[in-house]
Amino acid sequence: MYNETALELLNDLELSADKSYPALETLSESSTKYLRDLKVNLKTALSSENLGEKDALLTAYAVAVNAKNAPLQEAFKKRATAAGANTEEVAEAAAVASLLSANNILYRFRHFCDNKKYSDMPARIRMNIMMSPVLGKELFELISLAVSAVNGCQACVNSHEHSVRELGASEDRVFDAIRVAAIVVSVDRIIA
C-alpha cells in the first residue's frame, strides 16, 4: 500500500499505516522523490533551534487544528505533550487557531473591501485570551502569526509580526515558525 518513504513519514508522525490516505497512496505508487523531500522538510522544520521542539510542535498543532486535520492534530498533540507541553498549553494552541480564524476573516474582509466604512466598525470579537496567555505573550503572538500567514490575512500578519518582534523574537525565530506552518500545510495536503 505505502512505499518505504511513506511508511517512514507515517512512522515519524506515529500514524497507523493501516489507514488509507489517498494522496499519500498516489505518491507511494509513483516514482516521485517528493515524499522524501516532504519527510526531510518536516523533520527539519520541527527541529528548529530557533523555536525549540515544544514551540515548534505547538505551532504545528495549531496549524493542524486550523486545517481541521484530525490525524495531524493527534500526531502533533502527542509529540508536543512528549516534548513538555501541558494540557493548558495544547488547549491554548487550539484556541489560537479558532480565534485567529475569526480575526483573519474579519480583517481580510476589511482589507479586500473598497468600502472603508467597515474599518471604522468595532470588531466585537472577545479576545480575553490574548491578555495573559498560558503560552506566554511571545509564543501566543508567534502562533497567531503562523496561523494568520496560513489564512492569508495581510493585516493580521503585519500586526502579529510587529508584536512578536517587539516582544523580543528574532527574525530567525519568526521565519522558522512560518516554515513550520508552511510544511504542516504541505503535509496536510498529503495526510488527511
PDB file of C-alpha atoms in Angstrom:
ATOM      1  CA  MET A   1       0.000   0.000   0.000  1.00  0.00           C
ATOM      2  CA  TYR A   2       2.715   2.519   1.006  1.00  0.00           C
ATOM      3  CA  ASN A   3       6.326   2.667  -0.113  1.00  0.00           C
ATOM      4  CA  GLU A   4       9.212   2.828   2.361  1.00  0.00           C
ATOM      5  CA  THR A   5       9.398   6.631   2.482  1.00  0.00           C
ATOM      6  CA  ALA A   6       5.651   6.958   3.061  1.00  0.00           C
ATOM      7  CA  LEU A   7       5.894   4.428   5.872  1.00  0.00           C
ATOM      8  CA  GLU A   8       8.776   6.398   7.399  1.00  0.00           C
ATOM      9  CA  LEU A   9       6.721   9.601   7.229  1.00  0.00           C
ATOM     10  CA  LEU A  10       3.758   7.909   8.896  1.00  0.00           C
ATOM     11  CA  ASN A  11       6.088   6.409  11.493  1.00  0.00           C
ATOM     12  CA  ASP A  12       7.648   9.836  12.206  1.00  0.00           C
ATOM     13  CA  LEU A  13       4.126  11.131  12.859  1.00  0.00           C
ATOM     14  CA  GLU A  14       3.192   7.992  14.809  1.00  0.00           C
ATOM     15  CA  LEU A  15       0.246   7.434  12.469  1.00  0.00           C
ATOM     16  CA  SER A  16      -1.012   3.998  11.510  1.00  0.00           C
ATOM     17  CA  ALA A  17      -0.102   2.649   8.095  1.00  0.00           C
ATOM     18  CA  ASP A  18      -3.382   0.715   8.212  1.00  0.00           C
ATOM     19  CA  LYS A  19      -5.349   3.882   7.493  1.00  0.00           C
ATOM     20  CA  SER A  20      -5.914   4.997   3.933  1.00  0.00           C
ATOM     21  CA  TYR A  21      -4.555   8.395   2.922  1.00  0.00           C
ATOM     22  CA  PRO A  22      -5.416   8.641  -0.807  1.00  0.00           C
ATOM     23  CA  ALA A  23      -2.898  11.334  -1.780  1.00  0.00           C
ATOM     24  CA  LEU A  24      -0.139   9.570   0.139  1.00  0.00           C
ATOM     25  CA  GLU A  25      -1.065   6.315  -1.612  1.00  0.00           C
ATOM     26  CA  THR A  26      -0.896   8.035  -5.012  1.00  0.00           C
ATOM     27  CA  LEU A  27       2.558   9.406  -4.244  1.00  0.00           C
ATOM     28  CA  SER A  28       3.657   5.995  -2.938  1.00  0.00           C
ATOM     29  CA  GLU A  29       2.686   4.367  -6.220  1.00  0.00           C
ATOM     30  CA  SER A  30       4.770   6.768  -8.293  1.00  0.00           C
ATOM     31  CA  SER A  31       8.491   7.237  -8.722  1.00  0.00           C
ATOM     32  CA  THR A  32       8.391  10.815  -7.428  1.00  0.00           C
ATOM     33  CA  LYS A  33      11.022  11.827  -4.899  1.00  0.00           C
ATOM     34  CA  TYR A  34       8.665  14.354  -3.343  1.00  0.00           C
ATOM     35  CA  LEU A  35       7.793  12.202  -0.328  1.00  0.00           C
ATOM     36  CA  ARG A  36      11.448  12.086   0.685  1.00  0.00           C
ATOM     37  CA  ASP A  37      11.624  15.885   0.422  1.00  0.00           C
ATOM     38  CA  LEU A  38       8.444  16.254   2.479  1.00  0.00           C
ATOM     39  CA  LYS A  39       9.735  13.889   5.159  1.00  0.00           C
ATOM     40  CA  VAL A  40      13.039  15.789   5.386  1.00  0.00           C
ATOM     41  CA  ASN A  41      11.286  19.180   5.312  1.00  0.00           C
ATOM     42  CA  LEU A  42       9.023  18.183   8.209  1.00  0.00           C
ATOM     43  CA  LYS A  43      11.891  16.858  10.293  1.00  0.00           C
ATOM     44  CA  THR A  44      13.988  19.966   9.617  1.00  0.00           C
ATOM     45  CA  ALA A  45      11.148  22.393  10.375  1.00  0.00           C
ATOM     46  CA  LEU A  46      10.238  20.681  13.640  1.00  0.00           C
ATOM     47  CA  SER A  47      13.846  20.587  14.838  1.00  0.00           C
ATOM     48  CA  SER A  48      14.424  24.331  14.510  1.00  0.00           C
ATOM     49  CA  GLU A  49      16.948  25.592  17.024  1.00  0.00           C
ATOM     50  CA  ASN A  50      15.254  28.997  16.939  1.00  0.00           C
ATOM     51  CA  LEU A  51      11.920  27.579  18.096  1.00  0.00           C
ATOM     52  CA  GLY A  52      12.801  24.601  20.203  1.00  0.00           C
ATOM     53  CA  GLU A  53      10.919  21.335  19.939  1.00  0.00           C
ATOM     54  CA  LYS A  54       7.938  22.191  22.136  1.00  0.00           C
ATOM     55  CA  ASP A  55       7.245  25.563  20.498  1.00  0.00           C
ATOM     56  CA  ALA A  56       7.621  24.072  17.003  1.00  0.00           C
ATOM     57  CA  LEU A  57       5.195  21.266  17.846  1.00  0.00           C
ATOM     58  CA  LEU A  58       2.648  23.619  19.430  1.00  0.00           C
ATOM     59  CA  THR A  59       2.812  25.743  16.280  1.00  0.00           C
ATOM     60  CA  ALA A  60       2.379  22.621  14.144  1.00  0.00           C
ATOM     61  CA  TYR A  61      -0.574  21.552  16.295  1.00  0.00           C
ATOM     62  CA  ALA A  62      -2.286  24.955  15.908  1.00  0.00           C
ATOM     63  CA  VAL A  63      -1.843  24.799  12.126  1.00  0.00           C
ATOM     64  CA  ALA A  64      -3.276  21.256  12.089  1.00  0.00           C
ATOM     65  CA  VAL A  65      -6.284  22.484  14.114  1.00  0.00           C
ATOM     66  CA  ASN A  66      -6.670  25.366  11.671  1.00  0.00           C
ATOM     67  CA  ALA A  67      -6.625  22.826   8.814  1.00  0.00           C
ATOM     68  CA  LYS A  68      -9.192  20.629  10.616  1.00  0.00           C
ATOM     69  CA  ASN A  69      -6.852  17.672  10.100  1.00  0.00           C
ATOM     70  CA  ALA A  70      -7.622  15.136  12.869  1.00  0.00           C
ATOM     71  CA  PRO A  71      -4.710  12.753  12.189  1.00  0.00           C
ATOM     72  CA  LEU A  72      -2.165  15.591  12.260  1.00  0.00           C
ATOM     73  CA  GLN A  73      -3.799  17.145  15.319  1.00  0.00           C
ATOM     74  CA  GLU A  74      -3.419  13.820  17.116  1.00  0.00           C
ATOM     75  CA  ALA A  75       0.186  13.410  15.976  1.00  0.00           C
ATOM     76  CA  PHE A  76       1.347  16.906  16.915  1.00  0.00           C
ATOM     77  CA  LYS A  77      -0.580  16.959  20.202  1.00  0.00           C
ATOM     78  CA  LYS A  78       1.053  13.697  21.246  1.00  0.00           C
ATOM     79  CA  ARG A  79       4.512  14.891  20.258  1.00  0.00           C
ATOM     80  CA  ALA A  80       4.040  18.324  21.880  1.00  0.00           C
ATOM     81  CA  THR A  81       2.977  16.661  25.125  1.00  0.00           C
ATOM     82  CA  ALA A  82       6.016  14.368  24.974  1.00  0.00           C
ATOM     83  CA  ALA A  83       8.161  17.490  24.460  1.00  0.00           C
ATOM     84  CA  GLY A  84       6.811  19.011  27.691  1.00  0.00           C
ATOM     85  CA  ALA A  85       3.658  20.879  26.673  1.00  0.00           C
ATOM     86  CA  ASN A  86       0.934  20.676  29.303  1.00  0.00           C
ATOM     87  CA  THR A  87      -2.813  20.359  28.744  1.00  0.00           C
ATOM     88  CA  GLU A  88      -3.391  24.115  29.077  1.00  0.00           C
ATOM     89  CA  GLU A  89      -0.702  24.961  26.511  1.00  0.00           C
ATOM     90  CA  VAL A  90      -2.066  22.468  23.998  1.00  0.00           C
ATOM     91  CA  ALA A  91      -5.605  23.757  24.537  1.00  0.00           C
ATOM     92  CA  GLU A  92      -4.472  27.337  24.095  1.00  0.00           C
ATOM     93  CA  ALA A  93      -2.740  26.459  20.799  1.00  0.00           C
ATOM     94  CA  ALA A  94      -6.113  25.126  19.598  1.00  0.00           C
ATOM     95  CA  ALA A  95      -7.797  28.288  20.880  1.00  0.00           C
ATOM     96  CA  VAL A  96      -5.336  30.421  18.899  1.00  0.00           C
ATOM     97  CA  ALA A  97      -6.328  28.591  15.698  1.00  0.00           C
ATOM     98  CA  SER A  98     -10.008  29.159  16.442  1.00  0.00           C
ATOM     99  CA  LEU A  99      -9.692  32.828  17.419  1.00  0.00           C
ATOM    100  CA  LEU A 100      -7.434  33.685  14.506  1.00  0.00           C
ATOM    101  CA  SER A 101      -9.847  32.063  12.051  1.00  0.00           C
ATOM    102  CA  ALA A 102     -12.425  34.668  13.059  1.00  0.00           C
ATOM    103  CA  ASN A 103      -9.965  37.566  13.163  1.00  0.00           C
ATOM    104  CA  ASN A 104      -8.377  36.625   9.843  1.00  0.00           C
ATOM    105  CA  ILE A 105     -11.740  36.600   8.083  1.00  0.00           C
ATOM    106  CA  LEU A 106     -12.821  39.920   9.564  1.00  0.00           C
ATOM    107  CA  TYR A 107      -9.572  41.774   8.913  1.00  0.00           C
ATOM    108  CA  ARG A 108      -9.080  40.209   5.472  1.00  0.00           C
ATOM    109  CA  PHE A 109     -12.603  41.392   4.562  1.00  0.00           C
ATOM    110  CA  ARG A 110     -11.746  44.911   5.698  1.00  0.00           C
ATOM    111  CA  HIS A 111      -8.569  44.820   3.635  1.00  0.00           C
ATOM    112  CA  PHE A 112     -10.234  43.474   0.476  1.00  0.00           C
ATOM    113  CA  CYS A 113     -13.346  45.627   0.589  1.00  0.00           C
ATOM    114  CA  ASP A 114     -13.253  49.065  -1.006  1.00  0.00           C
ATOM    115  CA  ASN A 115     -15.883  50.377   1.435  1.00  0.00           C
ATOM    116  CA  LYS A 116     -13.751  51.892   4.212  1.00  0.00           C
ATOM    117  CA  LYS A 117     -16.778  52.277   6.480  1.00  0.00           C
ATOM    118  CA  TYR A 118     -16.203  48.688   7.655  1.00  0.00           C
ATOM    119  CA  SER A 119     -12.781  49.624   9.015  1.00  0.00           C
ATOM    120  CA  ASP A 120     -14.415  52.052  11.434  1.00  0.00           C
ATOM    121  CA  MET A 121     -16.845  49.465  12.810  1.00  0.00           C
ATOM    122  CA  PRO A 122     -15.880  47.667  16.035  1.00  0.00           C
ATOM    123  CA  ALA A 123     -14.925  44.011  15.592  1.00  0.00           C
ATOM    124  CA  ARG A 124     -16.958  42.913  18.635  1.00  0.00           C
ATOM    125  CA  ILE A 125     -14.952  39.717  18.954  1.00  0.00           C
ATOM    126  CA  ARG A 126     -13.965  38.855  22.526  1.00  0.00           C
ATOM    127  CA  MET A 127     -10.262  38.173  22.820  1.00  0.00           C
ATOM    128  CA  ASN A 128      -9.577  37.975  26.551  1.00  0.00           C
ATOM    129  CA  ILE A 129      -7.283  35.017  25.936  1.00  0.00           C
ATOM    130  CA  MET A 130      -4.765  37.454  24.442  1.00  0.00           C
ATOM    131  CA  MET A 131      -4.402  39.409  27.682  1.00  0.00           C
ATOM    132  CA  SER A 132      -2.444  36.821  29.689  1.00  0.00           C
ATOM    133  CA  PRO A 133      -1.918  33.703  27.601  1.00  0.00           C
ATOM    134  CA  VAL A 134      -0.765  30.465  29.191  1.00  0.00           C
ATOM    135  CA  LEU A 135       1.766  30.113  26.366  1.00  0.00           C
ATOM    136  CA  GLY A 136       3.284  33.468  27.224  1.00  0.00           C
ATOM    137  CA  LYS A 137       2.698  36.541  25.112  1.00  0.00           C
ATOM    138  CA  GLU A 138       5.585  35.961  22.681  1.00  0.00           C
ATOM    139  CA  LEU A 139       4.681  32.354  21.771  1.00  0.00           C
ATOM    140  CA  PHE A 140       0.974  33.228  21.629  1.00  0.00           C
ATOM    141  CA  GLU A 141       1.757  36.021  19.141  1.00  0.00           C
ATOM    142  CA  LEU A 142       4.130  33.759  17.194  1.00  0.00           C
ATOM    143  CA  ILE A 143       1.492  31.046  16.768  1.00  0.00           C
ATOM    144  CA  SER A 144      -1.052  33.759  15.897  1.00  0.00           C
ATOM    145  CA  LEU A 145       1.335  34.981  13.214  1.00  0.00           C
ATOM    146  CA  ALA A 146       1.791  31.475  11.782  1.00  0.00           C
ATOM    147  CA  VAL A 147      -1.969  30.828  11.615  1.00  0.00           C
ATOM    148  CA  SER A 148      -2.552  34.275  10.091  1.00  0.00           C
ATOM    149  CA  ALA A 149       0.060  33.573   7.420  1.00  0.00           C
ATOM    150  CA  VAL A 150      -1.664  30.286   6.561  1.00  0.00           C
ATOM    151  CA  ASN A 151      -5.028  32.061   6.375  1.00  0.00           C
ATOM    152  CA  GLY A 152      -3.623  34.829   4.190  1.00  0.00           C
ATOM    153  CA  CYS A 153      -4.537  37.858   6.292  1.00  0.00           C
ATOM    154  CA  GLN A 154      -2.068  40.632   5.486  1.00  0.00           C
ATOM    155  CA  ALA A 155      -3.250  42.962   8.258  1.00  0.00           C
ATOM    156  CA  CYS A 156      -3.019  40.203  10.870  1.00  0.00           C
ATOM    157  CA  VAL A 157       0.394  39.040   9.643  1.00  0.00           C
ATOM    158  CA  ASN A 158       1.770  42.566   9.915  1.00  0.00           C
ATOM    159  CA  SER A 159       0.201  43.155  13.321  1.00  0.00           C
ATOM    160  CA  HIS A 160       1.409  39.878  14.846  1.00  0.00           C
ATOM    161  CA  GLU A 161       4.874  40.124  13.271  1.00  0.00           C
ATOM    162  CA  HIS A 162       5.247  43.596  14.774  1.00  0.00           C
ATOM    163  CA  SER A 163       4.042  42.391  18.183  1.00  0.00           C
ATOM    164  CA  VAL A 164       6.229  39.306  18.261  1.00  0.00           C
ATOM    165  CA  ARG A 165       9.322  41.320  17.282  1.00  0.00           C
ATOM    166  CA  GLU A 166       8.507  43.922  19.976  1.00  0.00           C
ATOM    167  CA  LEU A 167       8.370  41.039  22.444  1.00  0.00           C
ATOM    168  CA  GLY A 168      11.922  40.094  21.529  1.00  0.00           C
ATOM    169  CA  ALA A 169      11.581  37.358  18.925  1.00  0.00           C
ATOM    170  CA  SER A 170      14.342  37.289  16.341  1.00  0.00           C
ATOM    171  CA  GLU A 171      13.588  37.304  12.640  1.00  0.00           C
ATOM    172  CA  ASP A 172      15.066  33.786  12.527  1.00  0.00           C
ATOM    173  CA  ARG A 173      12.536  32.602  15.122  1.00  0.00           C
ATOM    174  CA  VAL A 174       9.682  34.228  13.212  1.00  0.00           C
ATOM    175  CA  PHE A 175      10.777  32.728   9.905  1.00  0.00           C
ATOM    176  CA  ASP A 176      11.155  29.263  11.433  1.00  0.00           C
ATOM    177  CA  ALA A 177       7.590  29.432  12.800  1.00  0.00           C
ATOM    178  CA  ILE A 178       6.347  30.347   9.330  1.00  0.00           C
ATOM    179  CA  ARG A 179       8.369  27.469   7.861  1.00  0.00           C
ATOM    180  CA  VAL A 180       6.708  25.065  10.335  1.00  0.00           C
ATOM    181  CA  ALA A 181       3.298  26.373   9.262  1.00  0.00           C
ATOM    182  CA  ALA A 182       4.161  26.023   5.569  1.00  0.00           C
ATOM    183  CA  ILE A 183       5.413  22.459   5.920  1.00  0.00           C
ATOM    184  CA  VAL A 184       2.449  21.376   8.070  1.00  0.00           C
ATOM    185  CA  VAL A 185       0.123  22.689   5.350  1.00  0.00           C
ATOM    186  CA  SER A 186       2.103  20.618   2.824  1.00  0.00           C
ATOM    187  CA  VAL A 187       1.731  17.514   4.981  1.00  0.00           C
ATOM    188  CA  ASP A 188      -1.975  18.297   5.428  1.00  0.00           C
ATOM    189  CA  ARG A 189      -2.440  18.021   1.667  1.00  0.00           C
ATOM    190  CA  ILE A 190      -0.988  14.510   1.686  1.00  0.00           C
ATOM    191  CA  ILE A 191      -2.264  13.118   5.001  1.00  0.00           C
ATOM    192  CA  ALA A 192      -5.921  13.905   5.511  1.00  0.00           C
TER     193      ALA A 192
END
